[in-house]
Coordinates of C-alpha atoms and ligand atoms in Angstrom, one line a residue:
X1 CA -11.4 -6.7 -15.3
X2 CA -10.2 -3.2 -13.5
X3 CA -7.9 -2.6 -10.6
X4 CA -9.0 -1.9 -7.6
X5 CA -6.9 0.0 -4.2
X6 CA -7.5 -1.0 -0.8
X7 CA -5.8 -1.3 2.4
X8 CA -6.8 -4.9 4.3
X9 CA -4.1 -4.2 7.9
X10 CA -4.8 -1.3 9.9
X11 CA -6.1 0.1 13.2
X12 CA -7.7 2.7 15.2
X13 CA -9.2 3.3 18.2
X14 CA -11.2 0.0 18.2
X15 CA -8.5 -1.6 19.7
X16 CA -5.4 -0.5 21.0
X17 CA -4.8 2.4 18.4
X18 CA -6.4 5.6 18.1
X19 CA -9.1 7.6 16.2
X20 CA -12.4 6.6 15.6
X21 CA -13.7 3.6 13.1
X22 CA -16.0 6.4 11.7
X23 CA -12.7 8.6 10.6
X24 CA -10.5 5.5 9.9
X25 CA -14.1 4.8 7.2
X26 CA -14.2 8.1 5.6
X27 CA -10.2 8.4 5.4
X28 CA -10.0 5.5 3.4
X29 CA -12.9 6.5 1.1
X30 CA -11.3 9.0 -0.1
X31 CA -8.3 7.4 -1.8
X32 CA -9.6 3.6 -2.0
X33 CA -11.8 1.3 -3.3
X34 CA -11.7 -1.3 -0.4
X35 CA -11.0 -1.8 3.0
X36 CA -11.2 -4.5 5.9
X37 CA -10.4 -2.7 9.4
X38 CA -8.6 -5.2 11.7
X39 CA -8.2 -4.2 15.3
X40 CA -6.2 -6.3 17.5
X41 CA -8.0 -9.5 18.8
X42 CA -5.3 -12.0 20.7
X43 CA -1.9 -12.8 21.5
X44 CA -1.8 -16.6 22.7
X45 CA 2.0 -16.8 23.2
X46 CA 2.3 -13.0 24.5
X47 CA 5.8 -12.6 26.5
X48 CA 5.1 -12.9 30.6
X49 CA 4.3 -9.6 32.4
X50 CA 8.1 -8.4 33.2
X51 CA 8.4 -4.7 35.6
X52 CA 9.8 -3.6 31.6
X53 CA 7.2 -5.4 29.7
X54 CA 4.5 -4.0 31.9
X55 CA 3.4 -0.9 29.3
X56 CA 3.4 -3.5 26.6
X57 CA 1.7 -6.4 28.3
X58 CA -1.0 -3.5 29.7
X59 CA -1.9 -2.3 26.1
X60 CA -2.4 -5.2 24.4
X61 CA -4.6 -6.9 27.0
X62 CA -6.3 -4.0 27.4
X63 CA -6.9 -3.1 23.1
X64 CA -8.1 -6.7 22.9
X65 CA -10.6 -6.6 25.7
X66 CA -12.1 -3.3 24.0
X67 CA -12.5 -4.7 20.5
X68 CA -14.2 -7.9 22.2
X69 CA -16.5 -5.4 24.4
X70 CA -17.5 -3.6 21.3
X71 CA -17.3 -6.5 18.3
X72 CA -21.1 -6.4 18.0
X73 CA -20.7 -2.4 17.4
X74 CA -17.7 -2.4 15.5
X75 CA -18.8 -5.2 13.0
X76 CA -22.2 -2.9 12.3
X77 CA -20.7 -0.3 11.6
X78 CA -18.2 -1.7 9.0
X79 CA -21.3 -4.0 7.6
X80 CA -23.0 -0.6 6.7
X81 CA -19.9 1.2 4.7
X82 CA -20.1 -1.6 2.1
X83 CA -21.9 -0.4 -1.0
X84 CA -21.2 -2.6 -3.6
X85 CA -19.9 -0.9 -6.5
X86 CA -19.1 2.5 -4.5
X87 CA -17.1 0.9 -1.4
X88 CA -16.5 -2.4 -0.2
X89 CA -15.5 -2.8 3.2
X90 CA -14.8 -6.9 5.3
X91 CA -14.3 -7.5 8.0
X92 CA -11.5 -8.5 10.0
X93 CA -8.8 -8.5 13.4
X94 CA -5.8 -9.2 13.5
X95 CA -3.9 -11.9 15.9
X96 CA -0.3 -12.4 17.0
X97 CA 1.8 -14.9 17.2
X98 CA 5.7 -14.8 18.4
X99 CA 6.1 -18.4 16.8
X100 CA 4.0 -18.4 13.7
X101 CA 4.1 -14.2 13.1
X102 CA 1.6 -11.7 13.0
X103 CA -1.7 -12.4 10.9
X104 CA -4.7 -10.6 9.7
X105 CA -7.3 -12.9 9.4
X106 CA -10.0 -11.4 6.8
X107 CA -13.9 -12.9 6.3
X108 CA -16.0 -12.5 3.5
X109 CA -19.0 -12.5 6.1
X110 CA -20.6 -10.0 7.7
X111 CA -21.5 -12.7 10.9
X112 CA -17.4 -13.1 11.3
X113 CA -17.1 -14.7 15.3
X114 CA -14.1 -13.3 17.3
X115 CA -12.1 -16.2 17.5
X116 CA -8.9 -16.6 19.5
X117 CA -6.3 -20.5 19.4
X118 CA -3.1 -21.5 20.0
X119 CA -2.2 -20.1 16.7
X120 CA -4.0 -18.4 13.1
X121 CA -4.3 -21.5 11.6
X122 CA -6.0 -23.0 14.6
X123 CA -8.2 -19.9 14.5
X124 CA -9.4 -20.7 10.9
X125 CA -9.7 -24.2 12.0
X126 CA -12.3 -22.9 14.7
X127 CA -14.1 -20.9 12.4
X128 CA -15.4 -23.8 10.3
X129 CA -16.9 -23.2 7.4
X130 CA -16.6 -19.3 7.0
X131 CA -14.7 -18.4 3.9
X132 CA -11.9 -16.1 5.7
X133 CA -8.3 -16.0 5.3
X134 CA -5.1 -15.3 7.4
X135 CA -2.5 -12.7 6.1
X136 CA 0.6 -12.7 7.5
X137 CA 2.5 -9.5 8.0
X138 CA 5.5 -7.5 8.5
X139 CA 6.9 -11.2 7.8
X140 CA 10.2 -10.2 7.6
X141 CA 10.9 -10.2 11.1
X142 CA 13.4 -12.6 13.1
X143 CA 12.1 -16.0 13.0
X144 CA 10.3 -16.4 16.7
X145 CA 9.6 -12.6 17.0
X146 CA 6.8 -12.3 14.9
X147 CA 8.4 -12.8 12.0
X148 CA 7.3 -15.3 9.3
X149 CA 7.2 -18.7 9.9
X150 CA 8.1 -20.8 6.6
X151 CA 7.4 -24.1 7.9
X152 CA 4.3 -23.7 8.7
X153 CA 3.1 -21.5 6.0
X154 CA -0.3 -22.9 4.5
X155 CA -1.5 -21.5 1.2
X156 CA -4.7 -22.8 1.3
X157 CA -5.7 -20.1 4.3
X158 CA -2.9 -18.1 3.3
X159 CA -3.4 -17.1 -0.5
X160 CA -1.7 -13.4 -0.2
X161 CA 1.6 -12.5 1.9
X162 CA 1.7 -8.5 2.9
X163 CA 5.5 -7.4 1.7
X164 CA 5.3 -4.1 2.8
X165 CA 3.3 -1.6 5.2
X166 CA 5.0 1.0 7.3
X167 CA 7.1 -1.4 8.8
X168 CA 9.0 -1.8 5.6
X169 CA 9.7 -4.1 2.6
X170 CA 10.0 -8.0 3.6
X171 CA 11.0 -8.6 0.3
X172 CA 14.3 -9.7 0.7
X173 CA 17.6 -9.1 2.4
X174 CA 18.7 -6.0 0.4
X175 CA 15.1 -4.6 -1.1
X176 CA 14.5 -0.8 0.1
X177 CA 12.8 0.4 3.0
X178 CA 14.4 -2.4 5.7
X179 CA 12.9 -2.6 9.0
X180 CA 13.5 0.2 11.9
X181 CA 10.7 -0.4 14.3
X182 CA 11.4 -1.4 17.8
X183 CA 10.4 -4.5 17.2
X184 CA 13.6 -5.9 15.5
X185 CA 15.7 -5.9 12.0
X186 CA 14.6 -7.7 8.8
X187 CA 15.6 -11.2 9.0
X188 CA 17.4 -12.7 5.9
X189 CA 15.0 -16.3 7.0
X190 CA 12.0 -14.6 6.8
X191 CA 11.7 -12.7 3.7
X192 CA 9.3 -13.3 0.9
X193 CA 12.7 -14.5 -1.5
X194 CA 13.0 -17.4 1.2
X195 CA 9.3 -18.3 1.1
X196 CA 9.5 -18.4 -2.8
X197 CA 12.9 -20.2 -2.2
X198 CA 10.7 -23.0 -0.2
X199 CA 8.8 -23.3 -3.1
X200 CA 5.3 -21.6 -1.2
X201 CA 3.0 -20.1 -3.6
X202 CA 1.1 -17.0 -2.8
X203 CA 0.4 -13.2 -4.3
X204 CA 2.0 -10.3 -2.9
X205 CA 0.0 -7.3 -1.5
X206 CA 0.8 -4.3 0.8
X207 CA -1.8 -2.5 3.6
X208 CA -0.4 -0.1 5.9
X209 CA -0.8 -1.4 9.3
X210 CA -1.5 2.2 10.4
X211 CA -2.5 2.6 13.9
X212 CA -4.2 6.0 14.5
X213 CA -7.1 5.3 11.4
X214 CA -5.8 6.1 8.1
X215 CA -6.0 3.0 6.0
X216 CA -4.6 4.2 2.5
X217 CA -1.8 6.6 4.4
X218 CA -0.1 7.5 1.1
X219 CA 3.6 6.0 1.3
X220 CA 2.4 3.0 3.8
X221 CA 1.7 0.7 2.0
X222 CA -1.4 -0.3 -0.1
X223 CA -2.7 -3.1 -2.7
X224 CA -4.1 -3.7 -6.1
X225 CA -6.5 -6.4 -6.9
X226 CA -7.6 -7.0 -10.6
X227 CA -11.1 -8.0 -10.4
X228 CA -14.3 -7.9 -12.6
X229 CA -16.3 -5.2 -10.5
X230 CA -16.1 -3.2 -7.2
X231 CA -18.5 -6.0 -5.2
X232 CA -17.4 -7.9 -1.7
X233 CA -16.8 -11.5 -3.9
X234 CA -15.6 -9.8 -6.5
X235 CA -12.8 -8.4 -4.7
X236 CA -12.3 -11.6 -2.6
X237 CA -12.5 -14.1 -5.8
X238 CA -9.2 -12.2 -6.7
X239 CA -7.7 -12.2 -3.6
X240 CA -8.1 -16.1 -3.7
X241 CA -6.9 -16.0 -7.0
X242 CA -3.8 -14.2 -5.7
X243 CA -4.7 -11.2 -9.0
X244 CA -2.5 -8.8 -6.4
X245 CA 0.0 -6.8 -6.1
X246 CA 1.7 -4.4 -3.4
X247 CA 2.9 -0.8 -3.9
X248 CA 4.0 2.0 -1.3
X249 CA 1.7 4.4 -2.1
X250 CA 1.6 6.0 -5.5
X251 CA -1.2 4.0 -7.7
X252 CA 1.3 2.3 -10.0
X253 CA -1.2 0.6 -12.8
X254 CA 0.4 -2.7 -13.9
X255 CA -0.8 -6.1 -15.9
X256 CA 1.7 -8.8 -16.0
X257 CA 0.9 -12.1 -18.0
X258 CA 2.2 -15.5 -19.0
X259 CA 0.8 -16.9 -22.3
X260 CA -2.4 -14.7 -21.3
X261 CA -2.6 -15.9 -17.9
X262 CA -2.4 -12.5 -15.5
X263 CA -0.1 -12.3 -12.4
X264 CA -1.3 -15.0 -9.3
X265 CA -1.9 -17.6 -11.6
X266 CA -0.4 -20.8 -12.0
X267 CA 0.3 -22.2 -15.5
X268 CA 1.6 -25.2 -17.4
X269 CA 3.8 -24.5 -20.3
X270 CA 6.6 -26.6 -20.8
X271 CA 8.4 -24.8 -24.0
X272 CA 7.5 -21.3 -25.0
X273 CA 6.2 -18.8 -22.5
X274 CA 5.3 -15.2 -24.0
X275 CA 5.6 -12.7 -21.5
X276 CA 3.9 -9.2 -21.1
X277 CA 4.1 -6.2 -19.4
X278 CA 1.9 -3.4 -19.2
X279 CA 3.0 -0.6 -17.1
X280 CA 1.3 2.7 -16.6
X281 CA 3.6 4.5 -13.0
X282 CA 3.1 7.8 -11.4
X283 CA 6.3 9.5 -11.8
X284 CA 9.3 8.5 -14.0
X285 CA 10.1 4.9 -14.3
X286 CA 13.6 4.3 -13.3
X287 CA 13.9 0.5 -13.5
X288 CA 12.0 -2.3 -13.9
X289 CA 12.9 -6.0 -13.3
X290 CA 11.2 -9.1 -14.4
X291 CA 12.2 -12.0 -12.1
X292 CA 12.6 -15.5 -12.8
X293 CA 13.3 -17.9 -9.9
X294 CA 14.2 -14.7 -8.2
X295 CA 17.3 -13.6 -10.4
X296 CA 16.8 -10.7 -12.3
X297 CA 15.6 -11.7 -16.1
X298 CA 15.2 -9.0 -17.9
X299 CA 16.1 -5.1 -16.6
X300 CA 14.4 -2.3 -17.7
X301 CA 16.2 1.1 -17.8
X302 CA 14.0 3.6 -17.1
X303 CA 16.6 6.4 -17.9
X304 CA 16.7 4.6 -21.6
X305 CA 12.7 5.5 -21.8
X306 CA 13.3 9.3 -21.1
X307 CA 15.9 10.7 -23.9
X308 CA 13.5 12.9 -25.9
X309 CA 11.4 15.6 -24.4
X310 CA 8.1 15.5 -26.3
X311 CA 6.3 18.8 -27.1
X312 CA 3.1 17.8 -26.9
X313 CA 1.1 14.8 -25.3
X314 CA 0.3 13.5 -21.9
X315 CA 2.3 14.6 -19.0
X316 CA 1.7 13.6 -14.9
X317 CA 2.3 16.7 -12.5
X318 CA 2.8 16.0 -9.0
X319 CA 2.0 19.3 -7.1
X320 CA 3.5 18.3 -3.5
X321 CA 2.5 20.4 -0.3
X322 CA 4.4 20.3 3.8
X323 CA 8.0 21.0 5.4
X324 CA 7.2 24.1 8.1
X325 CA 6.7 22.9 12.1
X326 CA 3.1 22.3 12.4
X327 CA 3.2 19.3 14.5
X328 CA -0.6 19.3 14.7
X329 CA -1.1 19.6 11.0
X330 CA -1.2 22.4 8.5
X331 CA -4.6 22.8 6.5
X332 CA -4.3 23.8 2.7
X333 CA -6.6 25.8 0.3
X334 CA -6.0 25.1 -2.9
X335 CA -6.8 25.2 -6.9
X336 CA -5.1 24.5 -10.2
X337 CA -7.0 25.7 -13.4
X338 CA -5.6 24.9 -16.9
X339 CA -5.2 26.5 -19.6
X340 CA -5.1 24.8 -23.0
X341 CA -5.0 21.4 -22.0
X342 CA -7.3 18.8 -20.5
X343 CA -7.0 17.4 -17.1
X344 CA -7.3 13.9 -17.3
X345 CA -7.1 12.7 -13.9
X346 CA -6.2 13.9 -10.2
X347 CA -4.4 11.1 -8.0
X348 CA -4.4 12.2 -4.3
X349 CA -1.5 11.3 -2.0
X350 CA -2.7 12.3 1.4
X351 CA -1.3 10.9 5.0
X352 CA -2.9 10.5 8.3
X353 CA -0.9 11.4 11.6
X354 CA 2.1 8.8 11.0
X355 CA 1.9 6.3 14.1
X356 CA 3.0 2.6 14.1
X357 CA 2.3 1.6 18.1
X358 CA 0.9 2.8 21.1
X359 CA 3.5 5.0 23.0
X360 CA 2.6 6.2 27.4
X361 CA 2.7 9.6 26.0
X362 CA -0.4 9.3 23.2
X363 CA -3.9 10.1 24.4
X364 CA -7.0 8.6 23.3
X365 CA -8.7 11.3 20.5
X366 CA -11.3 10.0 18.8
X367 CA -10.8 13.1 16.2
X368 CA -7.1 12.3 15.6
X369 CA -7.4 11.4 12.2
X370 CA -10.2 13.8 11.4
X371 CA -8.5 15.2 8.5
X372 CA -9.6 17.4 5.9
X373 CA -7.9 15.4 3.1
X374 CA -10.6 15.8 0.0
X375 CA -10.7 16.7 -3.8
X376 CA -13.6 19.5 -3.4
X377 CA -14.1 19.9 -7.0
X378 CA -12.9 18.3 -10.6
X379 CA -13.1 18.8 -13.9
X380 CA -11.5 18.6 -16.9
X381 CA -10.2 22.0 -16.5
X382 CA -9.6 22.3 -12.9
X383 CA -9.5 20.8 -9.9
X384 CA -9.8 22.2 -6.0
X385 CA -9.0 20.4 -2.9
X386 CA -8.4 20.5 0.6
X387 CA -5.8 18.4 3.3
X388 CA -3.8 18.1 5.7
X389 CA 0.4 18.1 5.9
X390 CA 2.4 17.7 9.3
X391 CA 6.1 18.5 9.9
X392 CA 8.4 16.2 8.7
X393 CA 9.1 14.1 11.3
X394 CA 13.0 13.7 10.5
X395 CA 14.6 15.1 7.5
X396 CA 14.7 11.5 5.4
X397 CA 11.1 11.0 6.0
X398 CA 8.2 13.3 4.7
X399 CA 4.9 13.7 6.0
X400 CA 3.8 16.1 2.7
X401 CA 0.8 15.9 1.3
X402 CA 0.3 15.9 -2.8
X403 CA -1.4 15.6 -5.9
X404 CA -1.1 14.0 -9.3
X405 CA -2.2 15.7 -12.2
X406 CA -2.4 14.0 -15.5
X407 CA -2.5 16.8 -18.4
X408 CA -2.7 16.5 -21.8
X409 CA -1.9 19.3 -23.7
X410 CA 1.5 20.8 -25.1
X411 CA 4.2 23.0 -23.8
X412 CA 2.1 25.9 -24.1
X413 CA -0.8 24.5 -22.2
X414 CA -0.8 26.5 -18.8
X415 CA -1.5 26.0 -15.1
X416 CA -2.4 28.6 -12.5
X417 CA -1.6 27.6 -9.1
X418 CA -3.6 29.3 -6.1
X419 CA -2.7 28.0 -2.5
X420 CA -3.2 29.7 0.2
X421 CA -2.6 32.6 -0.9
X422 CA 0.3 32.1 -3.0
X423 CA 0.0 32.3 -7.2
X424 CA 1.5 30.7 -9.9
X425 CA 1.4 30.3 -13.5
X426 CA 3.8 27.7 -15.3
X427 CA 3.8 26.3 -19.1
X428 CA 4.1 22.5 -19.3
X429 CA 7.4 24.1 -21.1
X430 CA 8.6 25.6 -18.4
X431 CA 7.9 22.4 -16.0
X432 CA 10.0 20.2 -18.5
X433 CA 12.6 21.9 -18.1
X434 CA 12.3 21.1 -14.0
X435 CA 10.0 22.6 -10.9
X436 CA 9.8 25.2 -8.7
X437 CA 8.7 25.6 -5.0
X438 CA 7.3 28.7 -3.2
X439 CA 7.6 29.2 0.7
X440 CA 4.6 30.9 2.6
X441 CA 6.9 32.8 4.9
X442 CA 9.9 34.3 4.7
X443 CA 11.4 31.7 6.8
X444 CA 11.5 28.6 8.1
X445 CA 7.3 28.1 7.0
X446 CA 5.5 25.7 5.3
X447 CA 6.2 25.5 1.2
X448 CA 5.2 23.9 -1.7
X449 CA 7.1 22.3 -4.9
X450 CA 5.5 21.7 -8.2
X451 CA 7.3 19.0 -9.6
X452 CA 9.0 18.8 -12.8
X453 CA 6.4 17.7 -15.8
X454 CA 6.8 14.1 -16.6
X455 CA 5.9 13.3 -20.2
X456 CA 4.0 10.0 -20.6
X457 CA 7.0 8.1 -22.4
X458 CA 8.9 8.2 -18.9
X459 CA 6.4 6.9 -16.6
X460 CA 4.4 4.5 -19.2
X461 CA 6.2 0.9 -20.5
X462 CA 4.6 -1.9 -22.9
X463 CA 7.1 -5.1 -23.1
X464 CA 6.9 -8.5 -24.6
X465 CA 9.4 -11.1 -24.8
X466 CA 10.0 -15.2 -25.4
X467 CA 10.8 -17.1 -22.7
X468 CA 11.9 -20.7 -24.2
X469 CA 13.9 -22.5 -21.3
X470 CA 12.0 -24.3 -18.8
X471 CA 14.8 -24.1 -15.9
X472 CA 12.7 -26.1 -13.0
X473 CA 9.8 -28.0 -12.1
X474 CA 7.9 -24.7 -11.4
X475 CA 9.3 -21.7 -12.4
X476 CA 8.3 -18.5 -10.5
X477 CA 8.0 -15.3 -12.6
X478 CA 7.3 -11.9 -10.5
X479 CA 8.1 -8.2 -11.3
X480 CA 9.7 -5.1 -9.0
X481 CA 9.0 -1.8 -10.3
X482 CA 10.8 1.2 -8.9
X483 CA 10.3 4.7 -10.1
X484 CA 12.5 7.4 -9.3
X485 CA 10.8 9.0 -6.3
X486 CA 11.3 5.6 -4.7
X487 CA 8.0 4.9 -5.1
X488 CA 7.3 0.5 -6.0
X489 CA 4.8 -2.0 -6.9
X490 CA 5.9 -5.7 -6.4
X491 CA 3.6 -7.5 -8.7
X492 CA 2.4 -11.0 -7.5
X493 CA 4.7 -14.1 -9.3
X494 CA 3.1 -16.3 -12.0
X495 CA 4.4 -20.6 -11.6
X496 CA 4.4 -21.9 -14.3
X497 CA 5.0 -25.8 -14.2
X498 CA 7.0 -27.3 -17.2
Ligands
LIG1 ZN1 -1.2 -4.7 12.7

């Protein structure tokens, strides 16, 4: 089996966000595997039309009229972008609910009916026999305001829980990235700990719930799936299976296992339970913690993994690209070529226009999202690109765009840097020892940083361990990994019933 990226929650133009679907396609071909597209289909319990409710009440009848009007067209169009084994796409709107929470409800079939009722799981109810599944999202919300609702949950149409998009991290009370939207804080009631708590069973995935089309928006939110081939029912079989996990953007590679069994599954073992972990991040690991019934188990240092600098081996580079005042977006030219060394792999991190809801001032523009955000050219000497940063929109949050290189050579092996316009040359030696960034002007202009050299050892971790005490009826098993750009993946729990 492999691991597969996708992004299952976001919007665009279809509905009450903006861009086109034929953007919102070809942005997330570019960094995923998968996608499902879910404009916004129904409200049934939608707050009465107030004088200060008006804008709000006005969008969302008028985004859910305009996916109905075009369903036929929309649904085409997504039906063609799936090429097994290149891209997969489903299909999928999403519907809210003040009592139960926000849900993305996701089909398998191409003939998916737009469905509304008195809540998702009365949806799901109506559509019969199709194999389709409701996702709820940004569940961390206060109880009654679209946040999660725990006593009603239902695995069985409900197999995967989104804990993060760019609403932030429902994970618990105190996990990073809490919520600052308008639409409330995070709600100690309705996190993902208190669902687990309950005793619910699901798998854990992220999407970005983007609204001007860019699924995959590095930093939004995204999700792994381990499944046996890039195909539609492959894809789904391990979403059912709950073979998930969420991370905020950078492709964090991870297996987790119970006496073989990988994460989402749920195992019997009433005595010994041998545990592994397999993890292969972007950047330097700086703690990992395998949970058990939601209280840390074991800790992981990460600073523990990085003591030695090795001279020679496999090292990830992340070249990152922004800061100036282009509000409209700033276009880069650029090229690394190396030196004594093999390029392994380029990982892109590459951001649409950051927008979470419609605001009076936004226009319609089909071509917001038109981004030139592409690898032109790879090898395993050298690798071009083009894309797309914007000014950051505040100083704590970026809107840069980057690469990942993965070299293998030694601390002679060389890169030379050409973006627009600017040169470089740097030794994997000289990036050990920490990075470097270059302005484009002599003030105030867009810049770029090549980051410090991270040798494999820090950003690469293999455990094993025993687990002999059976402590409950079930006990849940799940894993947080956090590397030190703030970058996680929450990997999905494993039960295992003693
Ligand atoms: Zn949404």
């Amino acid at each position: 089996m492999k691991l597969y990226w996708g992004d299952l929650h976001n919007h665009c133009g279809i509905s009450y966000g903006y861009g086109s679907l034929e953007n919102a396609l070809k942005a997330a071909k570019s960094q995923l595997d998968f996608v499902s597209i879910t404009g916004h289909a129904s409200w049934h319990d939608m707050p009465e039309r107030t004088e200060e409710l008006e804008f709000l009440v006005d969008f969302h009848e008028k985004g859910f009229a305009k996916l109905a009007d075009h369903w036929e067209q929309v649904r085409n169009t997504v039906a063609e972008a799936n090429v097994p084994h290149e891209f997969v796409t489903f299909q999928g709107y999403e519907a809210h609910s003040s009592e139960y929470g926000d849900h993305h409800i996701v089909s398998l079939h191409d003939d998916f009916p737009l469905m509304e009722g008195d809540s998702p799981a009365h949806i799901i109810e109506k559509l019969g026999s199709k194999e389709v599944i409701a996702v709820p999202h940004h569940v961390g919300y206060t109880p009654g305001y679209r946040g999660g609702n725990w006593e009603s949950f239902n695995p069985e149409i409900s197999p995967i829980i989104e804990v993060y998009s760019k609403h932030g991290c429902g994970m618990s009370e105190d996990a990073p990235y809490p919520y600052y939207h308008d639409m409330g804080p995070r709600d100690p009631r309705s996190t993902i700990f208190e669902a687990i708590r309950r005793g619910h069973r699901f798998g854990f995935v992220g999407s970005t719930d983007h609204h001007a089309g860019y699924p995959g928006s590095y930093g939004d939110g995204r999700l792994a799936v381990l499944a046996e081939e890039k195909t539609r029912e492959a894809i789904w079989e391990a979403i059912r299976a709950r073979r998930t996990y969420a991370i905020t953007g950078d492709k964090i590679q991870a297996d987790f296992r119970i006496n073989g069994a990988p994460f989402g599954s749920e195992i019997q073992a009433a005595d010994a339970r041998k545990l592994e972990l397999d993890v292969r991040g972007c950047d330097t690991i700086d703690r990992i913690t395998v949970y058990k019934n939601l209280k840390p188990w074991k800790i992981i240092n990460g600073d523990e993994m990085n003591v030695s600098k090795p001279q020679s081996g496999k090292f990830k580079i992340r070249l990152e690209m922004g800061w100036g005042n282009a509000k409209d977006g700033y276009i880069w030219n650029g090229q690394v070529s190396l030196e004594n060394g093999v390029l392994h792999d380029v990982e892109t991190c590459f951001r649409g226009r950051s927008v979470l809801a419609p605001s009076p001032d936004m226009k319609e523009d089909p071509t917001l999202n038109e981004l030139a955000n592409e690898i032109l050219e790879q090898s395993e000497q050298q690798v071009s690109w083009t894309c797309t940063s914007f000014k950051n929109p505040t100083t704590l949050h970026a809107h840069t765009a980057a690469l990942i290189l993965e070299v293998e050579g030694d601390v002679s092996s060389k890169l030379h840097i050409v973006l627009n316009g600017k040169e470089m040359s740097l030794t994997i030696g000289q990036l050990l020892e920490g990075g470097i960034s270059t302005h484009l002007q002599p003030h105030n202009s867009e810049a770029f940083l090549v980051h410090r050299a991270v040798p494999e050892q820090a950003y690469t971790y293999q455990g094993e361990w025993t687990d002999e005490q059976a402590e409950n009826e079930t006990d849940v098993y799940h894993v947080e990994i956090r590397q030190k750009n703030h970058q996680f993946a929450w990997i999905s729990p494993i039960f295992v019933n003693a």
